[in-house]
Amino acid sequence: MKFAIKHTFIIVLLLFVSIAKAQKPAINFLQNDYKSALEKSKATKKPIFVMVYATWCPHCNKMKNTVLKDASVIDFFNTNYINVMMDGESETGKDFMKKFKITSFPTFLFLDNNETHLYSTGGEFTSEEFILESKKALNPNTQIPYLEKQFNDNNSNPETCLLYLNAIKKSIERYKTDDVVAKYMSTQPKDQLFTAINWKIFAFGVNKLDTKEFDFLLNHQSDFAKVSSPKRVDAKIVSVVNQALTHNMESMDSIAYSKSRAIAKNSNITKVDSLVFKYDLQMYEACKCWTKYKQTTLESVQKWAWNDYKTINEISKIYILHVKETEDLQTAIAWAKHSLELNNSAESNFLLARLCNKIKDKKSATDYARKAKAIITAMGWDTKDIDQFYLDLGIK
């Protein structure tokens, strides 16, 4: 009898251990339930941590599958926060994002029980980095409200300005950075702005194209380059231009695009001019402005796309579909031949074949089509398109 009881106890113990092992520790996330989290925060006096994600977001999924399963991260968040996992594409999630002006995934948001924004960030981190970031929301001296007050109490102080900018430039309040720089600049003699710390303030805080601060940066590139480097100044200007033109393109705002383009062209930076050329083509293609598209490419391909076979090939496709003039098509054939020199691919040969066919040069079209098919066949790719082209040309 004792033997049976002993063995039964051992079996039960082993079963308990196996169940315990199967139940791996995890962060105690409330799913899409910010309201309950706020109630628990008020009751426990713990701050709230919210991860806002989208199911399709690779950075979100990587964080969920790696860092948020790390034992040290689990322990830290379960100890210090009331935790919420918020699907940004659910109705609840959309309302939450609108309330806190969240615009990207993943966003990691830290709030107190009065819904004060303590800290926020986004992107991918290692476990160590993520804990260090999250500790800033627990430290009164690194919380955003404290840093904002320090700056507003003395907005001529470059150190407090930089600390505040450093916190908000990666947060849900990043839209404030240009206003912070404007307020700081208004307190500074213009001839004393060209210092290393002021360059950092401009680098962190100037993010809008149509501002006095960006205009000041454009007009004093060489001055800032002396305390930073020409490469860094150029990179900052290119970044601001790219951000503005991307936004204009996404909203299909041609009027705003024209204004942004005019400002960008004043930079006199080669990379900006090249960037504007590519955005011009995207805008004209989106608006179906084929005359402007053709004019721009005829003027600028050799200047801004001559060593970029991918861009030349994209232009070739547009010419095949939307350009009729033989002289202009012959120019496109010259570009396409140069693209072929840069990258002897099936695509480049096929595009040349189609361009030649459009000007009724059947011999050249046939030659390039055969070269394209040889590459396609050798690679084991689908030959459907090239086979149809063979039929259209009457190639056997």
mmCIF file with all atom_site columns, C-alpha atoms in Angstrom, residues 41-221:
data_model
loop_
_atom_site.group_PDB
_atom_site.id
_atom_site.type_symbol
_atom_site.label_atom_id
_atom_site.label_alt_id
_atom_site.label_comp_id
_atom_site.label_asym_id
_atom_site.label_entity_id
_atom_site.label_seq_id
_atom_site.pdbx_PDB_ins_code
_atom_site.Cartn_x
_atom_site.Cartn_y
_atom_site.Cartn_z
_atom_site.occupancy
_atom_site.B_iso_or_equiv
_atom_site.pdbx_formal_charge
_atom_site.auth_seq_id
_atom_site.auth_comp_id
_atom_site.auth_asym_id
_atom_site.auth_atom_id
_atom_site.pdbx_PDB_model_num
ATOM 1   C CA . SER A 1 41  ? -2.618  51.039 -13.273 1.00 0.00 ? 41  SER A CA 1
ATOM 2   C CA . LYS A 1 42  ? -4.729  53.311 -11.061 1.00 0.00 ? 42  LYS A CA 1
ATOM 3   C CA . ALA A 1 43  ? -5.156  50.512 -8.528  1.00 0.00 ? 43  ALA A CA 1
ATOM 4   C CA . THR A 1 44  ? -1.508  49.369 -8.434  1.00 0.00 ? 44  THR A CA 1
ATOM 5   C CA . LYS A 1 45  ? 0.207   52.710 -9.222  1.00 0.00 ? 45  LYS A CA 1
ATOM 6   C CA . LYS A 1 46  ? 2.240   50.872 -11.870 1.00 0.00 ? 46  LYS A CA 1
ATOM 7   C CA . PRO A 1 47  ? 2.807   52.623 -15.220 1.00 0.00 ? 47  PRO A CA 1
ATOM 8   C CA . ILE A 1 48  ? 1.396   51.120 -18.425 1.00 0.00 ? 48  ILE A CA 1
ATOM 9   C CA . PHE A 1 49  ? 3.405   49.616 -21.261 1.00 0.00 ? 49  PHE A CA 1
ATOM 10  C CA . VAL A 1 50  ? 1.626   49.294 -24.622 1.00 0.00 ? 50  VAL A CA 1
ATOM 11  C CA . MET A 1 51  ? 3.029   47.583 -27.702 1.00 0.00 ? 51  MET A CA 1
ATOM 12  C CA . VAL A 1 52  ? 1.133   48.726 -30.791 1.00 0.00 ? 52  VAL A CA 1
ATOM 13  C CA . TYR A 1 53  ? 1.682   46.288 -33.664 1.00 0.00 ? 53  TYR A CA 1
ATOM 14  C CA . ALA A 1 54  ? 0.369   45.078 -37.009 1.00 0.00 ? 54  ALA A CA 1
ATOM 15  C CA . THR A 1 55  ? 0.208   41.405 -37.927 1.00 0.00 ? 55  THR A CA 1
ATOM 16  C CA . TRP A 1 56  ? 2.024   42.034 -41.234 1.00 0.00 ? 56  TRP A CA 1
ATOM 17  C CA . CYS A 1 57  ? 4.868   44.068 -39.643 1.00 0.00 ? 57  CYS A CA 1
ATOM 18  C CA . PRO A 1 58  ? 8.161   42.085 -39.691 1.00 0.00 ? 58  PRO A CA 1
ATOM 19  C CA . HIS A 1 59  ? 9.757   44.257 -36.976 1.00 0.00 ? 59  HIS A CA 1
ATOM 20  C CA . CYS A 1 60  ? 6.742   43.669 -34.725 1.00 0.00 ? 60  CYS A CA 1
ATOM 21  C CA . ASN A 1 61  ? 6.839   39.918 -35.260 1.00 0.00 ? 61  ASN A CA 1
ATOM 22  C CA . LYS A 1 62  ? 10.570  39.749 -34.633 1.00 0.00 ? 62  LYS A CA 1
ATOM 23  C CA . MET A 1 63  ? 10.241  41.631 -31.346 1.00 0.00 ? 63  MET A CA 1
ATOM 24  C CA . LYS A 1 64  ? 7.312   39.424 -30.260 1.00 0.00 ? 64  LYS A CA 1
ATOM 25  C CA . ASN A 1 65  ? 9.121   36.197 -31.165 1.00 0.00 ? 65  ASN A CA 1
ATOM 26  C CA . THR A 1 66  ? 12.530  37.054 -29.692 1.00 0.00 ? 66  THR A CA 1
ATOM 27  C CA . VAL A 1 67  ? 12.966  39.963 -27.270 1.00 0.00 ? 67  VAL A CA 1
ATOM 28  C CA . LEU A 1 68  ? 9.530   39.748 -25.656 1.00 0.00 ? 68  LEU A CA 1
ATOM 29  C CA . LYS A 1 69  ? 10.122  36.062 -24.944 1.00 0.00 ? 69  LYS A CA 1
ATOM 30  C CA . ASP A 1 70  ? 13.456  36.680 -23.229 1.00 0.00 ? 70  ASP A CA 1
ATOM 31  C CA . ALA A 1 71  ? 13.313  35.720 -19.537 1.00 0.00 ? 71  ALA A CA 1
ATOM 32  C CA . SER A 1 72  ? 14.974  38.938 -18.353 1.00 0.00 ? 72  SER A CA 1
ATOM 33  C CA . VAL A 1 73  ? 12.545  41.059 -20.401 1.00 0.00 ? 73  VAL A CA 1
ATOM 34  C CA . ILE A 1 74  ? 9.545   39.064 -19.146 1.00 0.00 ? 74  ILE A CA 1
ATOM 35  C CA . ASP A 1 75  ? 10.604  39.502 -15.524 1.00 0.00 ? 75  ASP A CA 1
ATOM 36  C CA . PHE A 1 76  ? 11.313  43.232 -15.981 1.00 0.00 ? 76  PHE A CA 1
ATOM 37  C CA . PHE A 1 77  ? 7.950   44.042 -17.555 1.00 0.00 ? 77  PHE A CA 1
ATOM 38  C CA . ASN A 1 78  ? 5.855   41.848 -15.288 1.00 0.00 ? 78  ASN A CA 1
ATOM 39  C CA . THR A 1 79  ? 7.530   43.472 -12.282 1.00 0.00 ? 79  THR A CA 1
ATOM 40  C CA . ASN A 1 80  ? 7.348   47.094 -13.380 1.00 0.00 ? 80  ASN A CA 1
ATOM 41  C CA . TYR A 1 81  ? 4.401   47.580 -15.738 1.00 0.00 ? 81  TYR A CA 1
ATOM 42  C CA . ILE A 1 82  ? 0.798   46.814 -16.538 1.00 0.00 ? 82  ILE A CA 1
ATOM 43  C CA . ASN A 1 83  ? 1.224   45.435 -20.069 1.00 0.00 ? 83  ASN A CA 1
ATOM 44  C CA . VAL A 1 84  ? -1.022  45.754 -23.117 1.00 0.00 ? 84  VAL A CA 1
ATOM 45  C CA . MET A 1 85  ? -0.652  44.254 -26.606 1.00 0.00 ? 85  MET A CA 1
ATOM 46  C CA . MET A 1 86  ? -2.653  46.411 -29.035 1.00 0.00 ? 86  MET A CA 1
ATOM 47  C CA . ASP A 1 87  ? -3.416  45.366 -32.624 1.00 0.00 ? 87  ASP A CA 1
ATOM 48  C CA . GLY A 1 88  ? -3.243  48.676 -34.483 1.00 0.00 ? 88  GLY A CA 1
ATOM 49  C CA . GLU A 1 89  ? -5.506  47.432 -37.252 1.00 0.00 ? 89  GLU A CA 1
ATOM 50  C CA . SER A 1 90  ? -8.374  46.415 -34.965 1.00 0.00 ? 90  SER A CA 1
ATOM 51  C CA . GLU A 1 91  ? -11.136 48.947 -34.310 1.00 0.00 ? 91  GLU A CA 1
ATOM 52  C CA . THR A 1 92  ? -9.945  49.347 -30.715 1.00 0.00 ? 92  THR A CA 1
ATOM 53  C CA . GLY A 1 93  ? -6.373  49.691 -31.928 1.00 0.00 ? 93  GLY A CA 1
ATOM 54  C CA . LYS A 1 94  ? -7.269  52.336 -34.509 1.00 0.00 ? 94  LYS A CA 1
ATOM 55  C CA . ASP A 1 95  ? -9.003  54.404 -31.842 1.00 0.00 ? 95  ASP A CA 1
ATOM 56  C CA . PHE A 1 96  ? -6.000  54.047 -29.550 1.00 0.00 ? 96  PHE A CA 1
ATOM 57  C CA . MET A 1 97  ? -3.586  55.113 -32.318 1.00 0.00 ? 97  MET A CA 1
ATOM 58  C CA . LYS A 1 98  ? -5.724  58.145 -33.128 1.00 0.00 ? 98  LYS A CA 1
ATOM 59  C CA . LYS A 1 99  ? -5.905  59.146 -29.470 1.00 0.00 ? 99  LYS A CA 1
ATOM 60  C CA . PHE A 1 100 ? -2.125  59.081 -28.989 1.00 0.00 ? 100 PHE A CA 1
ATOM 61  C CA . LYS A 1 101 ? -1.155  60.134 -32.568 1.00 0.00 ? 101 LYS A CA 1
ATOM 62  C CA . ILE A 1 102 ? 0.667   56.886 -33.304 1.00 0.00 ? 102 ILE A CA 1
ATOM 63  C CA . THR A 1 103 ? 1.672   56.536 -36.946 1.00 0.00 ? 103 THR A CA 1
ATOM 64  C CA . SER A 1 104 ? 4.081   53.592 -37.189 1.00 0.00 ? 104 SER A CA 1
ATOM 65  C CA . PHE A 1 105 ? 4.625   49.966 -36.159 1.00 0.00 ? 105 PHE A CA 1
ATOM 66  C CA . PRO A 1 106 ? 5.845   48.792 -33.765 1.00 0.00 ? 106 PRO A CA 1
ATOM 67  C CA . THR A 1 107 ? 5.358   51.595 -31.271 1.00 0.00 ? 107 THR A CA 1
ATOM 68  C CA . PHE A 1 108 ? 6.264   51.036 -27.627 1.00 0.00 ? 108 PHE A CA 1
ATOM 69  C CA . LEU A 1 109 ? 4.363   53.480 -25.443 1.00 0.00 ? 109 LEU A CA 1
ATOM 70  C CA . PHE A 1 110 ? 4.764   54.134 -21.709 1.00 0.00 ? 110 PHE A CA 1
ATOM 71  C CA . LEU A 1 111 ? 2.030   55.977 -19.791 1.00 0.00 ? 111 LEU A CA 1
ATOM 72  C CA . ASP A 1 112 ? 1.253   56.747 -16.173 1.00 0.00 ? 112 ASP A CA 1
ATOM 73  C CA . ASN A 1 113 ? -2.155  56.154 -14.558 1.00 0.00 ? 113 ASN A CA 1
ATOM 74  C CA . ASN A 1 114 ? -3.267  59.639 -15.642 1.00 0.00 ? 114 ASN A CA 1
ATOM 75  C CA . GLU A 1 115 ? -2.463  58.737 -19.261 1.00 0.00 ? 115 GLU A CA 1
ATOM 76  C CA . THR A 1 116 ? 0.535   61.067 -19.300 1.00 0.00 ? 116 THR A CA 1
ATOM 77  C CA . HIS A 1 117 ? 3.005   60.154 -22.026 1.00 0.00 ? 117 HIS A CA 1
ATOM 78  C CA . LEU A 1 118 ? 6.173   59.243 -20.122 1.00 0.00 ? 118 LEU A CA 1
ATOM 79  C CA . TYR A 1 119 ? 8.250   57.806 -22.930 1.00 0.00 ? 119 TYR A CA 1
ATOM 80  C CA . SER A 1 120 ? 7.931   56.039 -26.283 1.00 0.00 ? 120 SER A CA 1
ATOM 81  C CA . THR A 1 121 ? 10.041  54.530 -29.004 1.00 0.00 ? 121 THR A CA 1
ATOM 82  C CA . GLY A 1 122 ? 9.784   52.063 -31.867 1.00 0.00 ? 122 GLY A CA 1
ATOM 83  C CA . GLY A 1 123 ? 11.628  49.596 -34.074 1.00 0.00 ? 123 GLY A CA 1
ATOM 84  C CA . GLU A 1 124 ? 13.813  46.627 -33.199 1.00 0.00 ? 124 GLU A CA 1
ATOM 85  C CA . PHE A 1 125 ? 16.051  46.226 -30.150 1.00 0.00 ? 125 PHE A CA 1
ATOM 86  C CA . THR A 1 126 ? 18.133  43.597 -28.418 1.00 0.00 ? 126 THR A CA 1
ATOM 87  C CA . SER A 1 127 ? 16.872  42.484 -25.006 1.00 0.00 ? 127 SER A CA 1
ATOM 88  C CA . GLU A 1 128 ? 19.481  44.614 -23.243 1.00 0.00 ? 128 GLU A CA 1
ATOM 89  C CA . GLU A 1 129 ? 18.691  47.683 -25.344 1.00 0.00 ? 129 GLU A CA 1
ATOM 90  C CA . PHE A 1 130 ? 14.964  47.261 -24.837 1.00 0.00 ? 130 PHE A CA 1
ATOM 91  C CA . ILE A 1 131 ? 15.275  47.082 -21.054 1.00 0.00 ? 131 ILE A CA 1
ATOM 92  C CA . LEU A 1 132 ? 17.540  50.148 -21.038 1.00 0.00 ? 132 LEU A CA 1
ATOM 93  C CA . GLU A 1 133 ? 15.007  52.081 -23.150 1.00 0.00 ? 133 GLU A CA 1
ATOM 94  C CA . SER A 1 134 ? 12.132  50.962 -20.948 1.00 0.00 ? 134 SER A CA 1
ATOM 95  C CA . LYS A 1 135 ? 13.933  52.045 -17.783 1.00 0.00 ? 135 LYS A CA 1
ATOM 96  C CA . LYS A 1 136 ? 13.842  55.630 -19.066 1.00 0.00 ? 136 LYS A CA 1
ATOM 97  C CA . ALA A 1 137 ? 10.080  55.611 -18.543 1.00 0.00 ? 137 ALA A CA 1
ATOM 98  C CA . LEU A 1 138 ? 10.651  54.713 -14.871 1.00 0.00 ? 138 LEU A CA 1
ATOM 99  C CA . ASN A 1 139 ? 13.276  57.378 -14.229 1.00 0.00 ? 139 ASN A CA 1
ATOM 100 C CA . PRO A 1 140 ? 11.730  60.821 -13.525 1.00 0.00 ? 140 PRO A CA 1
ATOM 101 C CA . ASN A 1 141 ? 14.844  62.519 -14.942 1.00 0.00 ? 141 ASN A CA 1
ATOM 102 C CA . THR A 1 142 ? 14.520  60.836 -18.350 1.00 0.00 ? 142 THR A CA 1
ATOM 103 C CA . GLN A 1 143 ? 10.758  61.016 -18.728 1.00 0.00 ? 143 GLN A CA 1
ATOM 104 C CA . ILE A 1 144 ? 9.525   63.278 -21.511 1.00 0.00 ? 144 ILE A CA 1
ATOM 105 C CA . PRO A 1 145 ? 7.409   65.615 -19.298 1.00 0.00 ? 145 PRO A CA 1
ATOM 106 C CA . TYR A 1 146 ? 10.472  66.381 -17.155 1.00 0.00 ? 146 TYR A CA 1
ATOM 107 C CA . LEU A 1 147 ? 12.709  66.992 -20.187 1.00 0.00 ? 147 LEU A CA 1
ATOM 108 C CA . GLU A 1 148 ? 10.047  69.217 -21.755 1.00 0.00 ? 148 GLU A CA 1
ATOM 109 C CA . LYS A 1 149 ? 9.767   71.299 -18.586 1.00 0.00 ? 149 LYS A CA 1
ATOM 110 C CA . GLN A 1 150 ? 13.549  71.642 -18.347 1.00 0.00 ? 150 GLN A CA 1
ATOM 111 C CA . PHE A 1 151 ? 13.653  72.962 -21.896 1.00 0.00 ? 151 PHE A CA 1
ATOM 112 C CA . ASN A 1 152 ? 10.689  75.320 -21.508 1.00 0.00 ? 152 ASN A CA 1
ATOM 113 C CA . ASP A 1 153 ? 12.116  76.745 -18.296 1.00 0.00 ? 153 ASP A CA 1
ATOM 114 C CA . ASN A 1 154 ? 15.263  77.766 -20.188 1.00 0.00 ? 154 ASN A CA 1
ATOM 115 C CA . ASN A 1 155 ? 14.846  77.326 -23.934 1.00 0.00 ? 155 ASN A CA 1
ATOM 116 C CA . SER A 1 156 ? 18.147  79.045 -24.703 1.00 0.00 ? 156 SER A CA 1
ATOM 117 C CA . ASN A 1 157 ? 20.116  76.193 -23.090 1.00 0.00 ? 157 ASN A CA 1
ATOM 118 C CA . PRO A 1 158 ? 21.531  73.892 -25.793 1.00 0.00 ? 158 PRO A CA 1
ATOM 119 C CA . GLU A 1 159 ? 22.057  70.967 -23.394 1.00 0.00 ? 159 GLU A CA 1
ATOM 120 C CA . THR A 1 160 ? 18.435  70.828 -22.218 1.00 0.00 ? 160 THR A CA 1
ATOM 121 C CA . CYS A 1 161 ? 17.250  71.390 -25.789 1.00 0.00 ? 161 CYS A CA 1
ATOM 122 C CA . LEU A 1 162 ? 19.325  68.468 -27.056 1.00 0.00 ? 162 LEU A CA 1
ATOM 123 C CA . LEU A 1 163 ? 18.190  66.132 -24.263 1.00 0.00 ? 163 LEU A CA 1
ATOM 124 C CA . TYR A 1 164 ? 14.557  66.922 -25.000 1.00 0.00 ? 164 TYR A CA 1
ATOM 125 C CA . LEU A 1 165 ? 15.036  66.483 -28.759 1.00 0.00 ? 165 LEU A CA 1
ATOM 126 C CA . ASN A 1 166 ? 16.858  63.202 -28.249 1.00 0.00 ? 166 ASN A CA 1
ATOM 127 C CA . ALA A 1 167 ? 13.858  61.848 -26.338 1.00 0.00 ? 167 ALA A CA 1
ATOM 128 C CA . ILE A 1 168 ? 11.099  63.024 -28.682 1.00 0.00 ? 168 ILE A CA 1
ATOM 129 C CA . LYS A 1 169 ? 12.765  62.434 -32.062 1.00 0.00 ? 169 LYS A CA 1
ATOM 130 C CA . LYS A 1 170 ? 12.079  58.695 -31.739 1.00 0.00 ? 170 LYS A CA 1
ATOM 131 C CA . SER A 1 171 ? 8.788   59.064 -29.856 1.00 0.00 ? 171 SER A CA 1
ATOM 132 C CA . ILE A 1 172 ? 5.123   59.605 -30.743 1.00 0.00 ? 172 ILE A CA 1
ATOM 133 C CA . GLU A 1 173 ? 5.853   63.338 -30.275 1.00 0.00 ? 173 GLU A CA 1
ATOM 134 C CA . ARG A 1 174 ? 8.455   63.513 -33.040 1.00 0.00 ? 174 ARG A CA 1
ATOM 135 C CA . TYR A 1 175 ? 6.225   66.007 -34.861 1.00 0.00 ? 175 TYR A CA 1
ATOM 136 C CA . LYS A 1 176 ? 7.285   68.589 -32.238 1.00 0.00 ? 176 LYS A CA 1
ATOM 137 C CA . THR A 1 177 ? 10.992  68.611 -33.103 1.00 0.00 ? 177 THR A CA 1
ATOM 138 C CA . ASP A 1 178 ? 10.884  71.469 -35.632 1.00 0.00 ? 178 ASP A CA 1
ATOM 139 C CA . ASP A 1 179 ? 8.956   73.685 -33.212 1.00 0.00 ? 179 ASP A CA 1
ATOM 140 C CA . VAL A 1 180 ? 11.515  72.960 -30.492 1.00 0.00 ? 180 VAL A CA 1
ATOM 141 C CA . VAL A 1 181 ? 14.378  73.982 -32.796 1.00 0.00 ? 181 VAL A CA 1
ATOM 142 C CA . ALA A 1 182 ? 12.502  77.128 -33.849 1.00 0.00 ? 182 ALA A CA 1
ATOM 143 C CA . LYS A 1 183 ? 11.957  78.132 -30.205 1.00 0.00 ? 183 LYS A CA 1
ATOM 144 C CA . TYR A 1 184 ? 15.622  77.486 -29.396 1.00 0.00 ? 184 TYR A CA 1
ATOM 145 C CA . MET A 1 185 ? 16.904  79.345 -32.471 1.00 0.00 ? 185 MET A CA 1
ATOM 146 C CA . SER A 1 186 ? 14.861  82.403 -31.590 1.00 0.00 ? 186 SER A CA 1
ATOM 147 C CA . THR A 1 187 ? 17.026  82.814 -28.472 1.00 0.00 ? 187 THR A CA 1
ATOM 148 C CA . GLN A 1 188 ? 20.371  82.465 -30.233 1.00 0.00 ? 188 GLN A CA 1
ATOM 149 C CA . PRO A 1 189 ? 22.555  85.021 -32.032 1.00 0.00 ? 189 PRO A CA 1
ATOM 150 C CA . LYS A 1 190 ? 22.766  83.741 -35.619 1.00 0.00 ? 190 LYS A CA 1
ATOM 151 C CA . ASP A 1 191 ? 26.555  84.071 -35.781 1.00 0.00 ? 191 ASP A CA 1
ATOM 152 C CA . GLN A 1 192 ? 26.917  81.804 -32.717 1.00 0.00 ? 192 GLN A CA 1
ATOM 153 C CA . LEU A 1 193 ? 24.856  78.893 -34.014 1.00 0.00 ? 193 LEU A CA 1
ATOM 154 C CA . PHE A 1 194 ? 27.719  77.095 -35.725 1.00 0.00 ? 194 PHE A CA 1
ATOM 155 C CA . THR A 1 195 ? 28.903  74.836 -32.911 1.00 0.00 ? 195 THR A CA 1
ATOM 156 C CA . ALA A 1 196 ? 29.056  71.058 -32.554 1.00 0.00 ? 196 ALA A CA 1
ATOM 157 C CA . ILE A 1 197 ? 26.105  70.916 -30.149 1.00 0.00 ? 197 ILE A CA 1
ATOM 158 C CA . ASN A 1 198 ? 23.996  73.205 -32.338 1.00 0.00 ? 198 ASN A CA 1
ATOM 159 C CA . TRP A 1 199 ? 24.676  70.959 -35.317 1.00 0.00 ? 199 TRP A CA 1
ATOM 160 C CA . LYS A 1 200 ? 23.292  68.040 -33.272 1.00 0.00 ? 200 LYS A CA 1
ATOM 161 C CA . ILE A 1 201 ? 20.211  70.121 -32.467 1.00 0.00 ? 201 ILE A CA 1
ATOM 162 C CA . PHE A 1 202 ? 19.668  70.769 -36.174 1.00 0.00 ? 202 PHE A CA 1
ATOM 163 C CA . ALA A 1 203 ? 20.417  67.145 -37.076 1.00 0.00 ? 203 ALA A CA 1
ATOM 164 C CA . PHE A 1 204 ? 17.933  65.788 -34.523 1.00 0.00 ? 204 PHE A CA 1
ATOM 165 C CA . GLY A 1 205 ? 15.303  68.488 -34.739 1.00 0.00 ? 205 GLY A CA 1
ATOM 166 C CA . VAL A 1 206 ? 14.976  69.824 -38.296 1.00 0.00 ? 206 VAL A CA 1
ATOM 167 C CA . ASN A 1 207 ? 12.701  67.396 -40.128 1.00 0.00 ? 207 ASN A CA 1
ATOM 168 C CA . LYS A 1 208 ? 10.369  69.553 -42.226 1.00 0.00 ? 208 LYS A CA 1
ATOM 169 C CA . LEU A 1 209 ? 11.247  71.047 -45.580 1.00 0.00 ? 209 LEU A CA 1
ATOM 170 C CA . ASP A 1 210 ? 9.126   74.196 -45.515 1.00 0.00 ? 210 ASP A CA 1
ATOM 171 C CA . THR A 1 211 ? 10.563  75.796 -42.375 1.00 0.00 ? 211 THR A CA 1
ATOM 172 C CA . LYS A 1 212 ? 12.865  78.705 -41.643 1.00 0.00 ? 212 LYS A CA 1
ATOM 173 C CA . GLU A 1 213 ? 15.182  76.295 -39.862 1.00 0.00 ? 213 GLU A CA 1
ATOM 174 C CA . PHE A 1 214 ? 15.645  74.083 -42.939 1.00 0.00 ? 214 PHE A CA 1
ATOM 175 C CA . ASP A 1 215 ? 16.146  77.198 -45.057 1.00 0.00 ? 215 ASP A CA 1
ATOM 176 C CA . PHE A 1 216 ? 18.792  78.342 -42.593 1.00 0.00 ? 216 PHE A CA 1
ATOM 177 C CA . LEU A 1 217 ? 20.496  74.952 -42.896 1.00 0.00 ? 217 LEU A CA 1
ATOM 178 C CA . LEU A 1 218 ? 20.480  75.188 -46.706 1.00 0.00 ? 218 LEU A CA 1
ATOM 179 C CA . ASN A 1 219 ? 21.983  78.666 -46.620 1.00 0.00 ? 219 ASN A CA 1
ATOM 180 C CA . HIS A 1 220 ? 24.716  77.702 -44.129 1.00 0.00 ? 220 HIS A CA 1
ATOM 181 C CA . GLN A 1 221 ? 25.786  74.258 -45.303 1.00 0.00 ? 221 GLN A CA 1
#
